[in-house]
C-alpha positions as CSV (number, residue, x, y, z in Angstrom):
1,M,41.1,18.4,23.3
2,D,38.5,16.5,21.2
3,Y,35.5,17.1,23.4
4,S,32.2,17.9,21.7
5,L,28.5,17.6,22.6
6,R,27.5,14.0,21.8
7,V,24.6,11.7,22.3
8,N,24.4,7.9,22.8
9,R,24.4,5.8,19.7
10,K,22.6,2.4,19.6
11,T,25.2,0.1,18.0
12,I,25.6,-2.9,20.3
13,A,23.3,-5.7,19.5
14,E,22.5,-8.4,22.0
15,T,22.9,-12.0,21.1
16,R,19.7,-13.8,20.0
17,H,18.2,-16.4,22.2
18,P,18.4,-19.9,20.5
19,D,14.6,-20.3,20.9
20,R,13.7,-16.8,19.8
21,N,11.5,-17.9,16.9
22,R,9.5,-20.3,19.2
23,Q,7.4,-17.5,20.6
24,F,6.1,-16.6,17.1
25,E,5.5,-20.3,16.3
26,I,3.3,-20.7,19.4
27,I,1.4,-17.5,18.5
28,N,0.8,-18.8,15.0
29,E,-0.3,-22.2,16.2
30,T,-2.8,-20.6,18.7
31,K,-4.1,-18.3,16.0
32,K,-4.6,-21.3,13.6
33,Y,-6.5,-23.2,16.3
34,F,-8.9,-20.3,17.0
35,E,-9.3,-19.6,13.3
36,D,-10.2,-23.3,12.5
37,S,-12.7,-23.3,15.3
38,G,-14.3,-20.0,14.2
39,Q,-13.4,-18.2,17.4
40,P,-12.5,-14.5,17.4
41,I,-8.8,-13.6,17.2
42,I,-8.2,-10.2,18.7
43,S,-5.1,-8.1,18.5
44,V,-4.7,-5.2,20.9
45,D,-2.1,-2.5,20.7
46,S,-1.4,0.8,22.4
47,K,0.4,3.9,21.1
48,K,2.3,6.8,22.6
49,K,0.4,8.8,25.2
50,E,-0.5,12.3,24.2
51,L,-1.3,15.3,26.3
52,I,-4.8,16.7,25.7
53,G,-5.0,20.5,25.5
54,N,-3.7,23.4,23.5
55,F,-0.3,21.8,22.6
56,R,1.7,21.4,19.4
57,N,1.3,18.2,17.5
58,E,3.2,16.7,14.6
59,G,0.2,16.7,12.2
60,K,-0.4,19.1,9.4
61,A,-3.7,20.6,8.1
62,W,-4.7,22.9,5.2
63,T,-5.9,26.0,6.9
64,K,-6.1,29.8,6.3
65,I,-4.9,30.7,9.8
66,V,-2.1,29.4,12.1
67,N,-3.3,27.6,15.1
68,E,-1.6,29.2,18.1
69,V,-0.6,26.7,20.8
70,L,1.3,26.9,24.1
71,A,5.1,27.3,23.9
72,H,5.8,24.4,26.2
73,D,4.1,21.1,26.8
74,F,3.7,20.8,30.6
75,R,1.6,18.0,32.0
76,S,0.2,20.4,34.6
77,Q,-1.4,22.4,31.8
78,A,-3.1,19.4,30.2
79,I,-6.8,18.7,30.4
80,G,-5.7,15.0,30.5
81,V,-3.7,12.4,28.9
82,G,-5.0,10.4,25.9
83,C,-4.0,6.8,25.6
84,P,-5.0,5.4,22.2
85,F,-5.6,1.7,22.0
86,G,-6.4,-0.3,18.9
87,I,-8.4,-3.5,18.9
88,Y,-8.5,-5.5,15.7
89,E,-10.4,-8.8,15.0
90,L,-8.6,-10.7,12.3
91,L,-11.3,-13.0,10.9
92,T,-13.9,-10.2,10.3
93,N,-11.3,-7.6,9.5
94,L,-13.0,-5.1,11.9
95,G,-11.2,-2.8,14.2
96,T,-11.7,0.1,16.5
97,V,-9.6,2.7,18.2
98,I,-10.4,3.8,21.8
99,V,-8.8,6.8,23.4
100,G,-8.7,6.1,27.1
101,T,-7.2,8.0,30.1
102,S,-5.5,5.1,31.9
103,Y,-1.8,4.2,31.3
104,D,-2.9,0.6,32.1
105,T,-4.2,-1.1,28.9
106,P,-6.4,-3.8,30.6
107,T,-8.0,-1.1,32.9
108,A,-8.8,1.2,30.0
109,L,-10.2,-1.6,27.8
110,S,-12.3,-3.2,30.6
111,K,-14.6,-0.2,30.4
112,F,-15.6,-1.0,26.8
113,S,-17.7,-3.8,25.3
114,I,-16.7,-4.9,21.8
115,S,-19.2,-6.9,19.8
116,T,-19.0,-8.2,16.2
């Protein structure tokens, strides 16, 4: 028998839509319109949700002692969930990162006022 423990492998590519590039052309046209009229151009992005609490993370730090953390990352032991959102204004080259507690980007961002 040739059985062994295996995982899925992503090898099958879907065919591309004939108008795939049109979405990006529309975004660039809209960006150019706002840029020419001096209006702000805002880019919003969110990242992976992180449990807040005494959990292991992927970062490294120079330190004299080892930071002891919980052996398992259970949601029930978390203080909360941090949802980082980035807001970037292209014309002024200014950005901000907000760590919210909602999985819903518009809900989390509606609580903040951004001014340039």
